[in-house]
XYZ file of N, CA, C and O in Angstrom:
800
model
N 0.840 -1.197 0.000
C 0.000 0.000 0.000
C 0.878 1.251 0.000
O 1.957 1.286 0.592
N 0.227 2.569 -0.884
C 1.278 3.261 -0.673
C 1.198 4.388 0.551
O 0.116 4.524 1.122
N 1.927 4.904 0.809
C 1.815 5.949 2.061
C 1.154 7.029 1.941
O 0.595 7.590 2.883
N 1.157 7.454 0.669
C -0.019 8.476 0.660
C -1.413 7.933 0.817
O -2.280 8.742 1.149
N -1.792 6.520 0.602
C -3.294 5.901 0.165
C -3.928 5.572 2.004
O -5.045 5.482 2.514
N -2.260 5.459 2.604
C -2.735 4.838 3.969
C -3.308 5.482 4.986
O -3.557 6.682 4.873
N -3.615 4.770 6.167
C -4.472 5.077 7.106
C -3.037 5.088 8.779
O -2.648 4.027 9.266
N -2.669 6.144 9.175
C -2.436 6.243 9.948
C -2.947 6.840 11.338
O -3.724 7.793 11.278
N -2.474 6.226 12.888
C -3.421 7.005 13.685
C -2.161 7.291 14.536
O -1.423 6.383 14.918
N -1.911 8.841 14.865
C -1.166 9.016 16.238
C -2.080 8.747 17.463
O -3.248 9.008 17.752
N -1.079 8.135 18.035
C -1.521 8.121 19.451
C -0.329 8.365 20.390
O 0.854 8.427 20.055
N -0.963 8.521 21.904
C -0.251 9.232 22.725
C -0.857 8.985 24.324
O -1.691 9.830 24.649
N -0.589 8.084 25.219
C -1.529 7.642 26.429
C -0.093 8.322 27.230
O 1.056 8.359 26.790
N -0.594 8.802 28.479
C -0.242 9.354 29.784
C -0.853 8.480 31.185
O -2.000 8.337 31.610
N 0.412 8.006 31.643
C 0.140 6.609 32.440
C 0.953 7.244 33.628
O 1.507 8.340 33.706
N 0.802 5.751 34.928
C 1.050 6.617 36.153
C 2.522 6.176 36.326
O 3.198 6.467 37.312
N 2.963 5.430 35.249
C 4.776 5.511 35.210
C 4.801 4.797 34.029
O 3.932 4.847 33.158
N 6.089 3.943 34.006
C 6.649 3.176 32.478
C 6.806 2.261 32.918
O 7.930 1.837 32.649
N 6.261 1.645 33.507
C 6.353 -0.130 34.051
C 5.014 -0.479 32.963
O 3.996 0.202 32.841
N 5.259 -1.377 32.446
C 3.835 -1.818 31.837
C 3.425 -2.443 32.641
O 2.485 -1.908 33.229
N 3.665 -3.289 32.943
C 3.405 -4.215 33.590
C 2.131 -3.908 35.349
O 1.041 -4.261 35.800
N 3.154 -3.161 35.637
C 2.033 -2.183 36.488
C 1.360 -1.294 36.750
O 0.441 -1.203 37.563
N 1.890 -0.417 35.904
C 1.735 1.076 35.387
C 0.214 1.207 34.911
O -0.315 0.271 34.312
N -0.292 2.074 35.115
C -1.818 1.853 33.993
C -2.000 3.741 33.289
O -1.481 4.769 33.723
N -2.804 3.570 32.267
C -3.000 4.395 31.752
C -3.854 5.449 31.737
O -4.921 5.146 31.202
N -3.781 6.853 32.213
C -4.743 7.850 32.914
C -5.266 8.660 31.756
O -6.330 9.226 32.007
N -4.657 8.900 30.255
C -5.308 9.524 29.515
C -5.038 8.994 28.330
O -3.956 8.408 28.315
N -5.739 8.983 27.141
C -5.605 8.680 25.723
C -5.544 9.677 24.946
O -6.242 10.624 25.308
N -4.887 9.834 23.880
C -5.659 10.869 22.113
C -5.026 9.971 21.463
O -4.098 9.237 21.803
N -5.776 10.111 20.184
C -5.805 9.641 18.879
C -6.087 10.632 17.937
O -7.113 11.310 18.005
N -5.240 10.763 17.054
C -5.297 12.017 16.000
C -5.196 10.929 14.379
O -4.271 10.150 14.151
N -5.869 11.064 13.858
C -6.289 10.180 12.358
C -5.602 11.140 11.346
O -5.755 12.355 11.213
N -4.792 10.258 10.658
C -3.884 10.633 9.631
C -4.737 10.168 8.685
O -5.628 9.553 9.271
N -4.915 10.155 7.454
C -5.635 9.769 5.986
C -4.935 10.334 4.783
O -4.921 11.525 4.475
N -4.458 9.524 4.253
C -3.580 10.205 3.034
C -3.096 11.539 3.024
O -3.212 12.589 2.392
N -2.215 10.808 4.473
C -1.260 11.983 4.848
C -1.758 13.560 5.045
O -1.103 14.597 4.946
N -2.945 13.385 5.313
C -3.721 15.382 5.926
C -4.198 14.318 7.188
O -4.694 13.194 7.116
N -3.791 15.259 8.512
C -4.504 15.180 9.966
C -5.758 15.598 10.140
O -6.003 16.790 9.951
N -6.630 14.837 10.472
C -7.778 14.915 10.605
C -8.418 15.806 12.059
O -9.185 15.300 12.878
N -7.978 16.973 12.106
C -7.835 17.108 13.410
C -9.269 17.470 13.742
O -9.279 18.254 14.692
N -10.647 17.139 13.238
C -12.016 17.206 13.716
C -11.849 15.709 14.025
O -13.031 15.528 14.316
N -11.490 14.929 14.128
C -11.677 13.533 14.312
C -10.695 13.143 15.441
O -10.517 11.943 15.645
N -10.231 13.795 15.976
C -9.302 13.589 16.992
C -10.054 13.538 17.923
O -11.102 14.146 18.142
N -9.312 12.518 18.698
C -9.968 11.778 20.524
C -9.613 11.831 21.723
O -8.402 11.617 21.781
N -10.072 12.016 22.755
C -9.084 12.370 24.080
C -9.910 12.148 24.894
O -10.966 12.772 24.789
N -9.727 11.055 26.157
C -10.163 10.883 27.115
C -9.583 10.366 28.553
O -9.011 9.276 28.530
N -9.659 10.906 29.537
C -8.666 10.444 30.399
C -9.515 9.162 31.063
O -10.702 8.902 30.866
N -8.728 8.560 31.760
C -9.038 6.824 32.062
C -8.702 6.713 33.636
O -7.523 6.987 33.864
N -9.327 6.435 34.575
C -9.338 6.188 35.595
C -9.001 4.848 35.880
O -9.604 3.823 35.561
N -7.825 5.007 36.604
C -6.629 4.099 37.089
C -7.151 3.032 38.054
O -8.155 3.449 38.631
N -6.772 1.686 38.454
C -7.024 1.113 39.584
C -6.090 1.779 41.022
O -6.467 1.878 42.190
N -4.997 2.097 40.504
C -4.207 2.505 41.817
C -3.909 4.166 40.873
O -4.281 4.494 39.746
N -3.122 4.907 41.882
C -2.343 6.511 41.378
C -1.137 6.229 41.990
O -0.941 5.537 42.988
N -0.197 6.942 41.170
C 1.189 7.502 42.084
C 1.450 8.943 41.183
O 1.819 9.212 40.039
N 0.949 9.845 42.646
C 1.398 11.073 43.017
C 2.145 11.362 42.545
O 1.975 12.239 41.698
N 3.656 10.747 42.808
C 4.868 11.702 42.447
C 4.829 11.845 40.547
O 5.464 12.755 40.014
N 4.073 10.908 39.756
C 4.222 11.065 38.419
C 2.920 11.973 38.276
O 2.108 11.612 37.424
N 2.738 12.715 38.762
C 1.908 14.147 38.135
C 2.412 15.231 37.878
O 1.855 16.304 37.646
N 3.819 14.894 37.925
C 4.858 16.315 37.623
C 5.085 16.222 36.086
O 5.303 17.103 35.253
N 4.981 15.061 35.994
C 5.080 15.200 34.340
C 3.407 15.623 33.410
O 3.082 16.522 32.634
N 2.850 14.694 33.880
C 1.135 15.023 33.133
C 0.423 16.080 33.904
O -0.312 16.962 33.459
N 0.751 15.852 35.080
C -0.594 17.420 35.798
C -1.763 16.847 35.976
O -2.693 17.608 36.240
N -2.037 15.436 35.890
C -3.357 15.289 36.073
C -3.623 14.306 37.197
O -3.067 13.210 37.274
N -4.720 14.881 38.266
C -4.609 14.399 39.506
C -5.389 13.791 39.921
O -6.454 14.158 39.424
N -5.583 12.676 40.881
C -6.749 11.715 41.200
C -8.152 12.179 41.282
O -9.154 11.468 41.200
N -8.090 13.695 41.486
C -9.842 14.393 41.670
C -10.410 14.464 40.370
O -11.610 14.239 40.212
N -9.516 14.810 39.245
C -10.514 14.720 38.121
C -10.688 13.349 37.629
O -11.683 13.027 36.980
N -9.456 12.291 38.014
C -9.566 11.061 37.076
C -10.687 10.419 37.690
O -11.294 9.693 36.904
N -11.173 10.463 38.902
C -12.480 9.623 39.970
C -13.843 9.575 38.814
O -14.740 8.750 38.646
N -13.572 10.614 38.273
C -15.063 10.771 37.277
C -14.829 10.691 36.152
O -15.628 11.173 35.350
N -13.824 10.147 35.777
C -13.525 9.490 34.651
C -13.838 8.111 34.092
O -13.784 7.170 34.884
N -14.143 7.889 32.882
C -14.121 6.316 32.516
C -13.536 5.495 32.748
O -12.527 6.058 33.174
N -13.263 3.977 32.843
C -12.310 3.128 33.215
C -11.889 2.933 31.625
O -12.485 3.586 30.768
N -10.901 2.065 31.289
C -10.054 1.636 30.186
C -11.131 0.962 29.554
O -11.653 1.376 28.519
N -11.555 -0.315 30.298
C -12.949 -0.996 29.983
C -14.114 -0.336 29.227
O -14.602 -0.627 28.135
N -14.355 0.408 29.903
C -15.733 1.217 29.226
C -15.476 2.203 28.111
O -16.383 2.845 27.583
N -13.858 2.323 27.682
C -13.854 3.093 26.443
C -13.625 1.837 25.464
O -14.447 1.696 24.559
N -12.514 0.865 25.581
C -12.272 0.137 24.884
C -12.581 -0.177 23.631
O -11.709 -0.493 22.822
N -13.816 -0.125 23.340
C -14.208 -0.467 21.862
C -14.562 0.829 21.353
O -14.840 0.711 20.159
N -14.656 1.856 21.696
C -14.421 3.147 21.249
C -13.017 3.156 20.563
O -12.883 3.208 19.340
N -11.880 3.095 21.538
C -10.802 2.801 21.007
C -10.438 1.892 20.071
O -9.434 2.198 19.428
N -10.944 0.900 19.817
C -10.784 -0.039 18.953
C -11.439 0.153 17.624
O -11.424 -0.521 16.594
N -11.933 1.112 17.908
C -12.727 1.243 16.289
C -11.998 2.776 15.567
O -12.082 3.091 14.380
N -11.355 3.493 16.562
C -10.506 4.720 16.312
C -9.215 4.067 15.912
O -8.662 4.590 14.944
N -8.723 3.208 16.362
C -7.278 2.654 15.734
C -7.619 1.636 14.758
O -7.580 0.407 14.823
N -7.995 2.514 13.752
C -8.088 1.705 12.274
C -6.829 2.156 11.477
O -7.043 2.656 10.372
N -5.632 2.048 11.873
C -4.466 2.384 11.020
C -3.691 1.957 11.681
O -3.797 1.334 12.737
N -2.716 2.300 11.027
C -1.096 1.931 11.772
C -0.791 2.988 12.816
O -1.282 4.117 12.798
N -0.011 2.570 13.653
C -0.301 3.470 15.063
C 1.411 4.319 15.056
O 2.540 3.829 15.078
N 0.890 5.887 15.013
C 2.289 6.359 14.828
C 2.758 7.241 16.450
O 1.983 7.114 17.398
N 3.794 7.926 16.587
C 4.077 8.343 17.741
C 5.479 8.217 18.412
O 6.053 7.129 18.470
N 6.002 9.345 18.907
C 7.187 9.676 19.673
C 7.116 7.919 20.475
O 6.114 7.433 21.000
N 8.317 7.339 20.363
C 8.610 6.027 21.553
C 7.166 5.442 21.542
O 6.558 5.191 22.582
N 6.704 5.259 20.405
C 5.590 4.427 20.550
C 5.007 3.158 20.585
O 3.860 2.727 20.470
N 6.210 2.638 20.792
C 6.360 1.040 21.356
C 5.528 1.039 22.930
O 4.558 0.425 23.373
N 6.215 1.791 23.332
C 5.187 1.871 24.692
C 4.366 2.385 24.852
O 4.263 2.484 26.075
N 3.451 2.938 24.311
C 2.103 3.204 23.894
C 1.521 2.283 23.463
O 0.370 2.006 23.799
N 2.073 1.757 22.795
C 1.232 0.480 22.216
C 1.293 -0.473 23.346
O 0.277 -0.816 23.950
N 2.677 -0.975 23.685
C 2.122 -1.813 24.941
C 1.340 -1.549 26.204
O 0.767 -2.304 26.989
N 1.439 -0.721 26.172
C 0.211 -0.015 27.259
C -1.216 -0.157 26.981
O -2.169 -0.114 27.759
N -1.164 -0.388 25.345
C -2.918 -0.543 24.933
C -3.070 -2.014 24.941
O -4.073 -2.521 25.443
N -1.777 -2.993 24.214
C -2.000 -3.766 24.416
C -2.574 -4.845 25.721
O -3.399 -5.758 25.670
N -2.016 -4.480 26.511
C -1.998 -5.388 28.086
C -3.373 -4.184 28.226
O -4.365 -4.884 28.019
N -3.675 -3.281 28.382
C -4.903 -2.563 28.808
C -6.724 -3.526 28.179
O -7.602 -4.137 28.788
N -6.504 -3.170 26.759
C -7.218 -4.191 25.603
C -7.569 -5.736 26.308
O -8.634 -6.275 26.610
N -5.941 -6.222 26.425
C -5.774 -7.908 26.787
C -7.056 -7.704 28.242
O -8.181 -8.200 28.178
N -6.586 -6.948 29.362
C -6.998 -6.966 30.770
C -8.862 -7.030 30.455
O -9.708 -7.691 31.056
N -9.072 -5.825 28.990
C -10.536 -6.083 29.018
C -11.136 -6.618 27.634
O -11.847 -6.115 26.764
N -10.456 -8.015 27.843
C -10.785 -9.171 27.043
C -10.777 -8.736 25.709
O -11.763 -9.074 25.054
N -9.647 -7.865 24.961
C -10.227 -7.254 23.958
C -8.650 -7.951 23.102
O -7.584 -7.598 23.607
N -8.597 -8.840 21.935
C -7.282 -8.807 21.056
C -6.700 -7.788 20.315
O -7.529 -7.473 19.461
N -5.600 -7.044 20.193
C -5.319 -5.751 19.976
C -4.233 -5.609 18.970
O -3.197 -5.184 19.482
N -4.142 -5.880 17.447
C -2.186 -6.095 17.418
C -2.390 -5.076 15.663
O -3.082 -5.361 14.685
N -1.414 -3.828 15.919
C -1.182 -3.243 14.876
C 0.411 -3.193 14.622
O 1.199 -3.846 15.306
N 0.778 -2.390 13.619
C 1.731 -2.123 12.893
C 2.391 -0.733 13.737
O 1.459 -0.162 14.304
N 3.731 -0.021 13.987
C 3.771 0.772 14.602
C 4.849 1.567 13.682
O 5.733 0.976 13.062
N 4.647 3.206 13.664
C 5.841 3.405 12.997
C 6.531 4.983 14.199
O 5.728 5.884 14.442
N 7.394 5.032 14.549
C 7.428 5.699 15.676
C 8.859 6.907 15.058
O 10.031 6.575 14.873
N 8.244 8.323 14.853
C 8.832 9.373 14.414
C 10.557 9.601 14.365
O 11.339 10.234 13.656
N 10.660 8.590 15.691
C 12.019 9.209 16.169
C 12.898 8.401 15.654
O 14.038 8.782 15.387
N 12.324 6.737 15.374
C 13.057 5.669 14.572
C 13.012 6.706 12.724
O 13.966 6.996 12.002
N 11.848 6.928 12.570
C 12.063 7.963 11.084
C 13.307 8.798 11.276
O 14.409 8.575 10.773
N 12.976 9.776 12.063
C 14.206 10.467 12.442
C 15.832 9.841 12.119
O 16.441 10.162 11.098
N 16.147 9.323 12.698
C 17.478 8.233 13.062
C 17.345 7.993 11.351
O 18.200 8.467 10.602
N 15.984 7.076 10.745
C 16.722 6.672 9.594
C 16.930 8.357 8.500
O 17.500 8.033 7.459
N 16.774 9.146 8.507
C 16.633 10.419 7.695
C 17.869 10.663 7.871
O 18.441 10.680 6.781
N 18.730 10.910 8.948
C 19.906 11.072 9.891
C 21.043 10.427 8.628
O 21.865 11.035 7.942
N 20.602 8.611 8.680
C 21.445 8.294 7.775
C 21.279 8.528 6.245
O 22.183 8.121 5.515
N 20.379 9.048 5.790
C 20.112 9.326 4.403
C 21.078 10.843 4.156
O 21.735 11.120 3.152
N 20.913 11.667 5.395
C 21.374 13.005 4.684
C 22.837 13.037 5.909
O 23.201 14.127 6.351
N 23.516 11.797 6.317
C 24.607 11.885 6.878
C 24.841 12.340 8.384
O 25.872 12.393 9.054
N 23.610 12.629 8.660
C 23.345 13.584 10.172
C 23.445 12.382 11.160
O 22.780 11.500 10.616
N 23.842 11.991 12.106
C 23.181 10.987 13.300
C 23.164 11.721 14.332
O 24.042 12.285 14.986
N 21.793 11.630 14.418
C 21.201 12.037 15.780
C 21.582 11.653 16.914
O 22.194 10.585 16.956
N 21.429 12.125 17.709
C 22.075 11.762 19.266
C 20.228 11.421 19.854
O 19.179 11.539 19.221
N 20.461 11.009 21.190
C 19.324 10.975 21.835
C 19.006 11.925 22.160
O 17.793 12.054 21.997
N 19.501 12.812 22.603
C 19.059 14.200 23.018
C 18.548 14.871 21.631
O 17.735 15.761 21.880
N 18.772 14.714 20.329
C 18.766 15.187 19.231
C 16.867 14.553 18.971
O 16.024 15.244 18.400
N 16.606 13.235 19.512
C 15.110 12.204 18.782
C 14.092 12.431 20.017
O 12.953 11.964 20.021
N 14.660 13.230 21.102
C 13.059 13.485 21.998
C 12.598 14.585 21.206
O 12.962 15.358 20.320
N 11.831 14.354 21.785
C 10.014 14.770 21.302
C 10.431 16.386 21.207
O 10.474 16.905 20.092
N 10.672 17.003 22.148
C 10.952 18.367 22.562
C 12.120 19.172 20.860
O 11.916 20.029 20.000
N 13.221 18.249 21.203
C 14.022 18.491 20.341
C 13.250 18.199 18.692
O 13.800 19.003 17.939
N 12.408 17.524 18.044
C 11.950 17.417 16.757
C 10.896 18.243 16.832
O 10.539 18.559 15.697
N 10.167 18.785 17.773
C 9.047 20.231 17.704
C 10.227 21.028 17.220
O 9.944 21.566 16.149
N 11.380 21.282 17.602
C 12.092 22.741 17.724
C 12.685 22.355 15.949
O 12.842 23.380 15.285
N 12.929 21.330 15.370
C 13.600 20.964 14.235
C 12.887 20.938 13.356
O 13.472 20.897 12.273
N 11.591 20.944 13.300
C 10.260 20.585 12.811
C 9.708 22.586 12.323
O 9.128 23.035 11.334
N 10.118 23.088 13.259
C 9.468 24.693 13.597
C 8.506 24.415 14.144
O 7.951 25.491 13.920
N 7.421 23.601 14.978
C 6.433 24.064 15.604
C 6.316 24.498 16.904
O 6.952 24.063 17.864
N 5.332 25.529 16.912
C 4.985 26.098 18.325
C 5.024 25.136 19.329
O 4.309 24.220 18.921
N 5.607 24.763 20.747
C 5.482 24.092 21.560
C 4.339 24.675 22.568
O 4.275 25.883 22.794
N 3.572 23.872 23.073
C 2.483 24.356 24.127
C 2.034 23.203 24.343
O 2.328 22.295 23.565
N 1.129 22.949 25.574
C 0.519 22.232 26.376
C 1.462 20.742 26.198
O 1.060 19.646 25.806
N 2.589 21.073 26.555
C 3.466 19.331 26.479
C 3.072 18.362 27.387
O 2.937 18.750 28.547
N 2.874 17.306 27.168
C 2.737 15.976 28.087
C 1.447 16.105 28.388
O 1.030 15.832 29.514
N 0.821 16.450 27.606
C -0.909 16.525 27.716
C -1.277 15.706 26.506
O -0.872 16.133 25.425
N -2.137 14.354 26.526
C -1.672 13.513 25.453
C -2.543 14.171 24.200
O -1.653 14.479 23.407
N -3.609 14.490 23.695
C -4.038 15.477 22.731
C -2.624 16.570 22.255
O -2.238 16.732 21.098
N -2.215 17.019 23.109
C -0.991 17.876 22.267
C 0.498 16.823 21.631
O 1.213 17.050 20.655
N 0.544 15.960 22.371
C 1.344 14.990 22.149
C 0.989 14.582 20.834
O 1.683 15.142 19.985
N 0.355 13.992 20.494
C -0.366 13.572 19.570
C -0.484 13.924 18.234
O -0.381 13.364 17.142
N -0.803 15.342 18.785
C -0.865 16.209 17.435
C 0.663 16.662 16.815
O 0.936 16.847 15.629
N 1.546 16.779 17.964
C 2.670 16.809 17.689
C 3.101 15.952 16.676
O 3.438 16.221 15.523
N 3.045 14.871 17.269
C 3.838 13.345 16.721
C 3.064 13.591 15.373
O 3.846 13.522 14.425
N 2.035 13.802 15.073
C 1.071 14.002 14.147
C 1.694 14.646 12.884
O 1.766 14.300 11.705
N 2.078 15.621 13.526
C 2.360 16.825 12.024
C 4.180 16.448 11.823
O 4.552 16.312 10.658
N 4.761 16.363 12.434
C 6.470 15.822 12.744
C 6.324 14.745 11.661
O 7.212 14.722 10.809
N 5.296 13.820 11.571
C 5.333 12.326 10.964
C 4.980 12.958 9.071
O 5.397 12.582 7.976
N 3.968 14.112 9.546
C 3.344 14.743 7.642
C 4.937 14.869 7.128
O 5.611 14.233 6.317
N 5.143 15.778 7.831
C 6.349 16.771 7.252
C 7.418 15.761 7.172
O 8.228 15.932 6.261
N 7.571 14.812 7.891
C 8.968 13.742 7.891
C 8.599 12.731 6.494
O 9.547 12.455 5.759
N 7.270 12.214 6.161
C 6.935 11.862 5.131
C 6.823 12.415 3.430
O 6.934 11.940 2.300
N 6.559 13.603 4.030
C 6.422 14.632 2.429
C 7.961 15.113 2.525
O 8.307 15.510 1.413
N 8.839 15.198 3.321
C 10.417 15.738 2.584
C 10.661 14.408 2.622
O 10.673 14.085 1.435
N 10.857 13.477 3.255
C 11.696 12.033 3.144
C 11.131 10.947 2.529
O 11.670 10.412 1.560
N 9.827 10.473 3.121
C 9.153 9.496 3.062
C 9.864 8.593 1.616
O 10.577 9.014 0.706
N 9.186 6.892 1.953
C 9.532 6.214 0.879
C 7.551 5.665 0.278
O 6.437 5.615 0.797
N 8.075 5.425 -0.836
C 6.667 5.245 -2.006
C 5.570 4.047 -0.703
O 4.395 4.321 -0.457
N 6.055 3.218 -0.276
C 4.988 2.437 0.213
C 5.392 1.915 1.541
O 6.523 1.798 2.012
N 4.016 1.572 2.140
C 4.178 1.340 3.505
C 4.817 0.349 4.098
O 5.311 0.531 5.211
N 4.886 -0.510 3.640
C 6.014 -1.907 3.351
C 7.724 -1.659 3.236
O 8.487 -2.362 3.898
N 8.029 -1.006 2.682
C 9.297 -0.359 2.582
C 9.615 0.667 3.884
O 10.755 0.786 4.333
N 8.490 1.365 4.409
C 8.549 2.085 5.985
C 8.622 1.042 6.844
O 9.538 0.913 7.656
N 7.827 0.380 6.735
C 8.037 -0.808 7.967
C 9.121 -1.404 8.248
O 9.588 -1.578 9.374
N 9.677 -1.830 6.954
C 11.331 -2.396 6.959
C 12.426 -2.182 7.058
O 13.459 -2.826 7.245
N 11.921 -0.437 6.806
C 13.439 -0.041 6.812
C 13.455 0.264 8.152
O 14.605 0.325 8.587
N 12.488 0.504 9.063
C 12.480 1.042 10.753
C 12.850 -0.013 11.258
O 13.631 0.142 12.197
N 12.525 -1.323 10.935
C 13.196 -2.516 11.763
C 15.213 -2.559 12.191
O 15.835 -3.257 12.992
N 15.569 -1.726 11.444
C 17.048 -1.605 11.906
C 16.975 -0.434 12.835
O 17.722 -0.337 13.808
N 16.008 0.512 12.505
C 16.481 1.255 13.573
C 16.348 1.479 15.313
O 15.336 1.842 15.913
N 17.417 1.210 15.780
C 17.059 1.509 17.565
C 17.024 2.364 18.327
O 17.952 3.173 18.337
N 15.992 2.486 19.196
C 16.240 3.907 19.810
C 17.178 3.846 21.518
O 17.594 2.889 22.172
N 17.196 4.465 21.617
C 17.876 4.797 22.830
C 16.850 4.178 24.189
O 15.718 3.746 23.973
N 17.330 4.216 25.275
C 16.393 3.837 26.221
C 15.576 4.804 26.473
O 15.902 5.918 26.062
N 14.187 4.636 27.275
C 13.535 5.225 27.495
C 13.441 6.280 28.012
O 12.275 6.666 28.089
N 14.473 7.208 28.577
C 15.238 7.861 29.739
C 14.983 9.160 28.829
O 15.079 10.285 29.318
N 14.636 8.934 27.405
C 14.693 10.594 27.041
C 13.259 11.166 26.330
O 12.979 11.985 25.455
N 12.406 10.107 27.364
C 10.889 10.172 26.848
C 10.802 11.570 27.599
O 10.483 12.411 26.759
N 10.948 12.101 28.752
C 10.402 13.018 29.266
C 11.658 13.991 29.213
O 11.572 15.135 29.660
């Protein structure tokens, strides 16, 4: 398929740390890519009420147990979500986003398995096309808004996240991109990112 014809979705969840395993997820967005224009009337955002909180990770998101109480559980959006991730799932370190939906999905009986293409692995491979290699400090999120030119505002709020990763992925596709989505997929399989340490 080619990359202009495809269906991509950023996403972007804000959880109460990076353990998958225990960690759970307090907010979602989904921003719908479609032959490469962002759909940004179709964009989704809902925060998700946790079984447990930890406090000290609200320095990064800002969002605190009083509003999440009246929030939905993961469960009760679930197939909302599942019908919004009709594409390949794009996004800053979005391996862990995805596993976060995955085991979330699994917990409410739901099978979950897409394709992922994650900006910063683009990044890295562009790096070697025009001779540049990025450093880690060079593939966070922060640093490709400023390389990108866009306005930075409301960071670590997953709707802005999102949209970020969103427009970073247009613009990384229309100067770089390759003809089909098959050839993106493959060529990201060499690339590695750094540890997680430069998500925030």
């Amino acid at each position: 398929m080619l990359v202009r014809e495809a269906t991509f979705v950023s996403v972007d969840v804000e959880t109460t740390g990076l353990d998958v395993r225990r960690d759970e997820i307090i907010a979602v967005a989904l921003v719908p890519i479609q032959a490469m224009k962002i759909r940004v009337r179709d964009a989704y955002y809902s925060m998700v009420k946790p079984q447990k909180y930890r406090v000290e990770t609200m320095k990064y998101h800002g969002i605190g147990m009083d509003v999440l109480r009246q929030a939905p559980t993961f469960q009760d959006i679930a197939q909302e979500l599942l019908r919004r991730c009709n594409g390949i799932l794009v996004g800053h370190c979005v391996s862990l986003d995805y596993q976060f939906l995955r085991r979330h999905f699994k917990n409410a009986g739901v099978s979950f398995q897409r394709d992922v293409v994650d900006i910063a692995e683009v990044e890295k491979w562009i790096g070697q096309k025009t001779s540049h290699r990025p450093t880690c400090d060079e593939l966070s999120l922060d640093a490709l808004i400023t390389r990108y030119g866009l306005k930075e505002h409301y960071r670590h709020h997953a709707l802005a996240d999102a949209f970020f990763a969103a427009q970073i992925f247009q613009i990384q596709m229309t100067k770089h991109g390759v003809p089909s989505v098959e050839q993106l997929l493959e060529l990201l399989k060499n690339q590695k990112l750094c540890d997680a340490s430069f998500l925030f």
